[in-house]
mmCIF file of C-alpha atoms in Angstrom:
data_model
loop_
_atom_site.group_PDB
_atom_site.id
_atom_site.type_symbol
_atom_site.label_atom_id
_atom_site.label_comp_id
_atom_site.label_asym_id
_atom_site.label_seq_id
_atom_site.Cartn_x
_atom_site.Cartn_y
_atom_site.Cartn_z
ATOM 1 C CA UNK A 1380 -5.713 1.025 -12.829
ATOM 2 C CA UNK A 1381 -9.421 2.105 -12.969
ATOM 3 C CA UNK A 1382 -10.671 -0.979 -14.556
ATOM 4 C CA UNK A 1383 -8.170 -3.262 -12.472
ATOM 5 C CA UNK A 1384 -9.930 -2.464 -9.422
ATOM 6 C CA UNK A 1385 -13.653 -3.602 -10.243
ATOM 7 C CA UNK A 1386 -12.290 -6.853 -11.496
ATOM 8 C CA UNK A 1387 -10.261 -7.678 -8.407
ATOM 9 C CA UNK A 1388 -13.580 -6.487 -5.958
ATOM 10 C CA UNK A 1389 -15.426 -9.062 -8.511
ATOM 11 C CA UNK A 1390 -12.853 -11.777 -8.314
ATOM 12 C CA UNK A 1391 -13.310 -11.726 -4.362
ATOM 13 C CA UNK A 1392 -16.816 -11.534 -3.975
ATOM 14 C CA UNK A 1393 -17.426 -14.645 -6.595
ATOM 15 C CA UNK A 1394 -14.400 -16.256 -4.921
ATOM 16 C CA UNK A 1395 -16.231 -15.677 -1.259
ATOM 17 C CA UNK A 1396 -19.416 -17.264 -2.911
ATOM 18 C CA UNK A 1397 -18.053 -20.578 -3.699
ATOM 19 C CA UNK A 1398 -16.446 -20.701 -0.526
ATOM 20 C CA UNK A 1399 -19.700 -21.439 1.147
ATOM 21 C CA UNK A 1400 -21.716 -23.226 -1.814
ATOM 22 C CA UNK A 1401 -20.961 -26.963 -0.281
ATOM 23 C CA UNK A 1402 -19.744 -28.016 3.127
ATOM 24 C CA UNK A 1403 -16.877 -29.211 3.083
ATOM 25 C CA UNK A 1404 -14.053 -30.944 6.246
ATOM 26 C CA UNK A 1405 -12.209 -28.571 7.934
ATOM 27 C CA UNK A 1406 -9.038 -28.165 7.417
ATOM 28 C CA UNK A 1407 -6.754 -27.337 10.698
ATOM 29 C CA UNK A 1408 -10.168 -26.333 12.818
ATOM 30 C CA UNK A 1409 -8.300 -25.366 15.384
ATOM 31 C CA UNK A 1410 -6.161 -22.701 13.838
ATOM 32 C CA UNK A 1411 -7.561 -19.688 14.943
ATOM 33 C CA UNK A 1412 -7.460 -20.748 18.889
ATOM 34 C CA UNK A 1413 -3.867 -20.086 18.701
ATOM 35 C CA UNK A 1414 -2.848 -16.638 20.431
ATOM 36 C CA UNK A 1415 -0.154 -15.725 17.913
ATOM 37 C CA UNK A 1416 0.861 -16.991 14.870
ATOM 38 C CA UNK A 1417 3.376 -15.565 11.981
ATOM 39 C CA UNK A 1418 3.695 -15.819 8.485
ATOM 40 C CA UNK A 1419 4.843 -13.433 5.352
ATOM 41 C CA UNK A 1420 3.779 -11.722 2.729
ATOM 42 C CA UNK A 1421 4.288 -10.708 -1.155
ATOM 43 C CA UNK A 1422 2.885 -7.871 -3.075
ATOM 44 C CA UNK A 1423 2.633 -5.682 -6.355
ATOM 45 C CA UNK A 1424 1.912 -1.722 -5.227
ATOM 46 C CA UNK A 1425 1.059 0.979 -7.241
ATOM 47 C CA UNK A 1426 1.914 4.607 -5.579
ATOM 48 C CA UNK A 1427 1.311 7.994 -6.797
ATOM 49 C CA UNK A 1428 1.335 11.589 -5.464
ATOM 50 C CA UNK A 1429 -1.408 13.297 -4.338
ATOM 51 C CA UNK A 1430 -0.585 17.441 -5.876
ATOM 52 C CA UNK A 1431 -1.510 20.289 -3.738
ATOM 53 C CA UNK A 1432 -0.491 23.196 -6.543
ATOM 54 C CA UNK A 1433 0.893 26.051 -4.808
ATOM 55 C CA UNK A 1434 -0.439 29.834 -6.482
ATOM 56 C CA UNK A 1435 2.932 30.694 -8.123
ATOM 57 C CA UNK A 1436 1.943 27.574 -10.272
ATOM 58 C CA UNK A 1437 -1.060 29.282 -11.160
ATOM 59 C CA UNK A 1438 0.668 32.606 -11.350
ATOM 60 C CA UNK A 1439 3.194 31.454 -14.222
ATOM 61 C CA UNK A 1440 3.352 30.273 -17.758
ATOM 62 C CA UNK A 1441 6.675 28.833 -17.640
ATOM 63 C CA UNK A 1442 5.346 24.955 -16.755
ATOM 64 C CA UNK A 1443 1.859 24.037 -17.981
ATOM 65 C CA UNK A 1444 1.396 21.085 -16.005
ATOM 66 C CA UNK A 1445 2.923 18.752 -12.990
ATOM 67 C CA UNK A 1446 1.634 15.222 -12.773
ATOM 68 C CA UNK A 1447 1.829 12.148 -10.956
ATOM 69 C CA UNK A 1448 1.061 9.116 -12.007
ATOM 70 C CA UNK A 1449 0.995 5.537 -10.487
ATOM 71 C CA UNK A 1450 4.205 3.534 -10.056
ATOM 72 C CA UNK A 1451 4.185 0.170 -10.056
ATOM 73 C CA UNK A 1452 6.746 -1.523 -6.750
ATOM 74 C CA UNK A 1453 7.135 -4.660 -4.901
ATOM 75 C CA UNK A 1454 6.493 -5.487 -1.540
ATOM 76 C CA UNK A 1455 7.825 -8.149 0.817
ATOM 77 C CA UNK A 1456 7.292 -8.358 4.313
ATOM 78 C CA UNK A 1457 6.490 -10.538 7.334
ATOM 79 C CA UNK A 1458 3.047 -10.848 9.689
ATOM 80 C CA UNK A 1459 2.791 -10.790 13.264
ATOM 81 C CA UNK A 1460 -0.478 -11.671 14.109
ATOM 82 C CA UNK A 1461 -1.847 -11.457 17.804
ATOM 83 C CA UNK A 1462 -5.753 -13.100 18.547
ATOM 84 C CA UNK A 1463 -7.864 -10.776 20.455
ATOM 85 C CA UNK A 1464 -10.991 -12.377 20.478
ATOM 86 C CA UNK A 1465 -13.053 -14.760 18.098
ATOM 87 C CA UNK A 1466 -13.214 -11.886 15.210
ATOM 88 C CA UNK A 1467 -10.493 -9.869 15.965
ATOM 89 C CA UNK A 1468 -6.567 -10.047 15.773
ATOM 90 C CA UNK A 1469 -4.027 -7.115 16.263
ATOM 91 C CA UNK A 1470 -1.854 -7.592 12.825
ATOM 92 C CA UNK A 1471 1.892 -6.098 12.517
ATOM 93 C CA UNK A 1472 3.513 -6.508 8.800
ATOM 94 C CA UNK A 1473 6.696 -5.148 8.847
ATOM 95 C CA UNK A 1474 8.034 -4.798 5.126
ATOM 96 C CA UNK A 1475 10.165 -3.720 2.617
ATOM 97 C CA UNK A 1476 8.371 -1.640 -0.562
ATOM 98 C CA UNK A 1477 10.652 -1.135 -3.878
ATOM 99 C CA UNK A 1478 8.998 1.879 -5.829
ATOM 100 C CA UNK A 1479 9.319 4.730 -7.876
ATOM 101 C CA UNK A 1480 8.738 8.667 -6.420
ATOM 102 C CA UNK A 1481 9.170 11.036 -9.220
ATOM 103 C CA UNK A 1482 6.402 13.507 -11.040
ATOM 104 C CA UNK A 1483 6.070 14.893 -14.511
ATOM 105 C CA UNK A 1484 6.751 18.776 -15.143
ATOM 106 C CA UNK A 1485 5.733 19.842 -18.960
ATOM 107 C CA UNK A 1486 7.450 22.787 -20.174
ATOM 108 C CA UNK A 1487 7.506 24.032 -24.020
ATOM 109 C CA UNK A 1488 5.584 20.642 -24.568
ATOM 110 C CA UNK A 1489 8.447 18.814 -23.346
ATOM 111 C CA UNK A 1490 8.056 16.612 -20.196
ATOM 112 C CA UNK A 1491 10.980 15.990 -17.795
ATOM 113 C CA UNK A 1492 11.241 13.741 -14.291
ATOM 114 C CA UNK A 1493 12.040 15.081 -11.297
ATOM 115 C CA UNK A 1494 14.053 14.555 -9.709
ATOM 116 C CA UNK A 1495 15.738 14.347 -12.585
ATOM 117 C CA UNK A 1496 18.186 11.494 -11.404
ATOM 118 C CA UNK A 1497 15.638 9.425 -10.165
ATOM 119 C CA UNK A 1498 16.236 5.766 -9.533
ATOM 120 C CA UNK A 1499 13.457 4.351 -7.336
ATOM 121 C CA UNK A 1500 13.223 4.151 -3.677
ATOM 122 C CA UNK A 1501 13.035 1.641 -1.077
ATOM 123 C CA UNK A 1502 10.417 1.569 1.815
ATOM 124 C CA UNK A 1503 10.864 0.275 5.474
ATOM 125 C CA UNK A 1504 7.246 0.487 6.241
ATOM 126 C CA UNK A 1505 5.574 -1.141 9.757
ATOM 127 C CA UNK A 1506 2.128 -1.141 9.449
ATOM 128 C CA UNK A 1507 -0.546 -1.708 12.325
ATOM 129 C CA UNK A 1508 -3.674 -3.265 11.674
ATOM 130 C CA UNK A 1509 -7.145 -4.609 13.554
ATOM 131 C CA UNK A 1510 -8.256 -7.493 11.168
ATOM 132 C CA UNK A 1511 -11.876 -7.951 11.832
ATOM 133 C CA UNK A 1512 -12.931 -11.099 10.648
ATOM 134 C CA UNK A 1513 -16.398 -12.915 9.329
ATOM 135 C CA UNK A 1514 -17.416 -16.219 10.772
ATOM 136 C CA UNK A 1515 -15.708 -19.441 9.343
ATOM 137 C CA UNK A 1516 -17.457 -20.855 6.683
ATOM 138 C CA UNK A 1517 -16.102 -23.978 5.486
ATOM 139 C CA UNK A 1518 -12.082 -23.196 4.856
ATOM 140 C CA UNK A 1519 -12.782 -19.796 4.416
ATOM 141 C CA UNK A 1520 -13.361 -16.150 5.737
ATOM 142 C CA UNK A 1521 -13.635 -12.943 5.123
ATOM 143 C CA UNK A 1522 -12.228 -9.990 6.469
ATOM 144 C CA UNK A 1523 -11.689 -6.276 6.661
ATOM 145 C CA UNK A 1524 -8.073 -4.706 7.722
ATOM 146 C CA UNK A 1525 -8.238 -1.063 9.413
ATOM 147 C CA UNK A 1526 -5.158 0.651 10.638
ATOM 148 C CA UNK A 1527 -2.093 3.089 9.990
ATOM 149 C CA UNK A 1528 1.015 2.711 8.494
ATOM 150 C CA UNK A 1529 4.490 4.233 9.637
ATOM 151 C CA UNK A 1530 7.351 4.732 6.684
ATOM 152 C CA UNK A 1531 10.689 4.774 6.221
ATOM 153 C CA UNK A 1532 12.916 5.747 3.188
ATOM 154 C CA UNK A 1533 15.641 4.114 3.255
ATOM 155 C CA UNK A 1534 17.624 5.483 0.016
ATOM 156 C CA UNK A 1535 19.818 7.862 -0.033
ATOM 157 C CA UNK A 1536 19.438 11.003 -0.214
ATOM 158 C CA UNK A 1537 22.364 12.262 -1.313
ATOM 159 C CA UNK A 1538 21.320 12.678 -5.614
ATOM 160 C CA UNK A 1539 18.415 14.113 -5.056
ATOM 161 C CA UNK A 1540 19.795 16.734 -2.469
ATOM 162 C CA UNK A 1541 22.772 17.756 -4.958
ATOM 163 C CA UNK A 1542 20.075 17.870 -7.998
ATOM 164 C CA UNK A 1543 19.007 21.285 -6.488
ATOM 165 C CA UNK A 1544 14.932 20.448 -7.391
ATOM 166 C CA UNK A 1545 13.057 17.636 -5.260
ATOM 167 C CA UNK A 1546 13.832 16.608 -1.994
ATOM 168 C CA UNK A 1547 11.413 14.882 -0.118
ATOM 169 C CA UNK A 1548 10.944 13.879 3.742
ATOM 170 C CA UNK A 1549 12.079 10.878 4.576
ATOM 171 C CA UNK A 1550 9.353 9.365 7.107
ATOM 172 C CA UNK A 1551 5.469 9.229 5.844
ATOM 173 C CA UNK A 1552 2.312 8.459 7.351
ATOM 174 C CA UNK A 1553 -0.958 6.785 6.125
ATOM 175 C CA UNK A 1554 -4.087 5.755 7.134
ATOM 176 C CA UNK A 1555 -5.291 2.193 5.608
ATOM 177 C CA UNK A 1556 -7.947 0.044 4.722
ATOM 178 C CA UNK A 1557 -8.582 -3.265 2.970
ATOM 179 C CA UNK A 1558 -10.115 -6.345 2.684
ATOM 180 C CA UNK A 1559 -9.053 -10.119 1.877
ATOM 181 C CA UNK A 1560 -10.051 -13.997 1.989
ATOM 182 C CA UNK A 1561 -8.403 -16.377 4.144
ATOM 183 C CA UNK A 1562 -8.232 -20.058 2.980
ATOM 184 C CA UNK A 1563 -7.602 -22.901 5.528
ATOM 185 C CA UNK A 1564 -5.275 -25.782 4.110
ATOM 186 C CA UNK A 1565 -4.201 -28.240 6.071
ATOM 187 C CA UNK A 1566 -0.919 -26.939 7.375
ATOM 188 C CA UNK A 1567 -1.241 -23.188 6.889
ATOM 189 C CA UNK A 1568 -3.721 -20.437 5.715
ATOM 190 C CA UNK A 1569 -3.271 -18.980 2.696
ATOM 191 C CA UNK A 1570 -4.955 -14.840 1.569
ATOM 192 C CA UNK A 1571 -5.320 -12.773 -1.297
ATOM 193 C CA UNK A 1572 -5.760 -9.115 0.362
ATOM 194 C CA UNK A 1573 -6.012 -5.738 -1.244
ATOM 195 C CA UNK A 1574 -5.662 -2.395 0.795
ATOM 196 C CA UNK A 1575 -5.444 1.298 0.388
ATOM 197 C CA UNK A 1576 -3.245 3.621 1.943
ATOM 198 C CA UNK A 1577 -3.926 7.310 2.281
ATOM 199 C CA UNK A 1578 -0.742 9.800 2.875
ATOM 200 C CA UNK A 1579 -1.772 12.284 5.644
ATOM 201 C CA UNK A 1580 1.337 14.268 5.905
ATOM 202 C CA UNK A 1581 3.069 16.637 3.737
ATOM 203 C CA UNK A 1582 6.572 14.534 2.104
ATOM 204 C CA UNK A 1583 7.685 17.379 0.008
ATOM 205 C CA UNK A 1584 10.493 19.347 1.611
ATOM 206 C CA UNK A 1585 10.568 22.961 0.297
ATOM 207 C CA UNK A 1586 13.972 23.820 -1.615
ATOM 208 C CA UNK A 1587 13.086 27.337 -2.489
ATOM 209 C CA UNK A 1588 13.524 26.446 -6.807
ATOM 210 C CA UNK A 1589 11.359 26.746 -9.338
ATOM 211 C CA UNK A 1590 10.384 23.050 -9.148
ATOM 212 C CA UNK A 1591 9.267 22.726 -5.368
ATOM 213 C CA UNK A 1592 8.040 26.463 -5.000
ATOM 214 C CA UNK A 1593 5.001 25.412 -7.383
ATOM 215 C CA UNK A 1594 3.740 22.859 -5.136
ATOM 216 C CA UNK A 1595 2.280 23.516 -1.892
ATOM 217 C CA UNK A 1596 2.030 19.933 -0.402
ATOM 218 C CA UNK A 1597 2.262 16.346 -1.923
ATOM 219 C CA UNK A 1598 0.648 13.772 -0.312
ATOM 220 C CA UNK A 1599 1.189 9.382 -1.065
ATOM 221 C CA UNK A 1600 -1.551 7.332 -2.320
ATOM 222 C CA UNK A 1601 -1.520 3.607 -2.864
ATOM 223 C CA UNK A 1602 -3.090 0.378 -3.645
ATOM 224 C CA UNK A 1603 -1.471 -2.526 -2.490
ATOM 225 C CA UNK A 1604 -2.673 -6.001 -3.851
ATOM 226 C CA UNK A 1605 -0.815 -8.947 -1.621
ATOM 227 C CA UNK A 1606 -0.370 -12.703 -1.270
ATOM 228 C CA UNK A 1607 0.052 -14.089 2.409
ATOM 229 C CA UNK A 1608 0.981 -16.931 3.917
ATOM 230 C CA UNK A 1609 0.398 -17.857 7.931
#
């Protein structure tokens, strides 16, 4: 994942660059006077757990470590994009993400999942965005995405409650940011985007075990690197 994300920043500043090397027609010029539009969107995430340890983790010898690392998931959704002014749009992208939430407890050098019936999770997430947006240049533009981001788990619960370790909440918050390219073809406009969401609430709901009592708060991160189509 570390080397991923230098290569993708590269990919979008060359790809910006040869947007504006030759003028070029434009294509649908009057695209962006329209006061809504819609469109949807596909996307690989990766999500991990940020790990507050608790001190009874510190305090015992039974587990030597709890990790999390990053899950890959899939994300589907559609936009709902208002025009505010010349630069700016109010952007809704209600979606479905398919993921994994589990972390790694090593004990006696053996590592085990919890929960330990995991079987991926599935996201209702609505997030809420201010695209801010460079000026056109040829059939292209650049733009930065700020917002928050409301979620939903939609799984059951009922495993994970009657495995007696993990339970966690199941509504999340986030604070995001990003960036992407949109294209102009002739009958729709076409963006490679990648954003980062930030988990500001506590998901882990304490069950009193020896699992859950060693962590004081778990917090979501995630990169999200999407395909969209307006």
């Amino acid at each position: 994942m570390k080397y991923h994300i230098p290569l993708i920043i590269i990919f979008f500043f060359f790809f910006s660059i040869n947007l504006a090397q030759v003028e070029k027609p434009l294509n649908n010029p009057i695209y962006d006077n329209q006061p809504y539009h819609f469109g949807f969107t596909l996307g690989l995430s990766n999500n991990k757990f940020q790990i507050n340890y608790s001190e009874a983790f510190i305090n015992q010898d039974g587990i030597s470590q709890i990790l999390s690392e990053y899950e890959p998931g899939f994300n589907v959704g559609i936009i709902i994009d208002f025009r505010m002014s010349n630069n700016t749009n109010l952007r809704l992208t209600p979606s479905f993400n398919f993921t994994d939430q589990k972390l790694y407890y090593t004990k006696n050098n053996i590592t085990s999942i919890q929960p330990s019936n995991n079987t991926g999770v599935s996201h209702f997430e609505i997030p809420v965005y201010i695209k801010y947006r460079s000026e056109r240049i040829n059939n292209g533009r650049v733009y930065l995405l700020m917002g928050g981001k409301f979620m939903l788990d939609m799984s059951s619960v009922e495993k994970l409650t009657q495995s007696g370790n993990l339970k966690f909440k199941k509504t999340n918050y986030s604070i995001d940011i990003g960036f992407g390219i949109d294209v102009y073809f002739a009958y729709f406009k076409f963006s490679p985007e990648i954003k980062y969401s930030y988990g500001i609430v506590n998901v882990l709901e304490n069950q009193d075990n020896e699992y859950s009592n060693l962590i004081n708060e778990l917090s979501t991160r995630g990169l999200l690197i999407s395909l969209t189509f307006e």
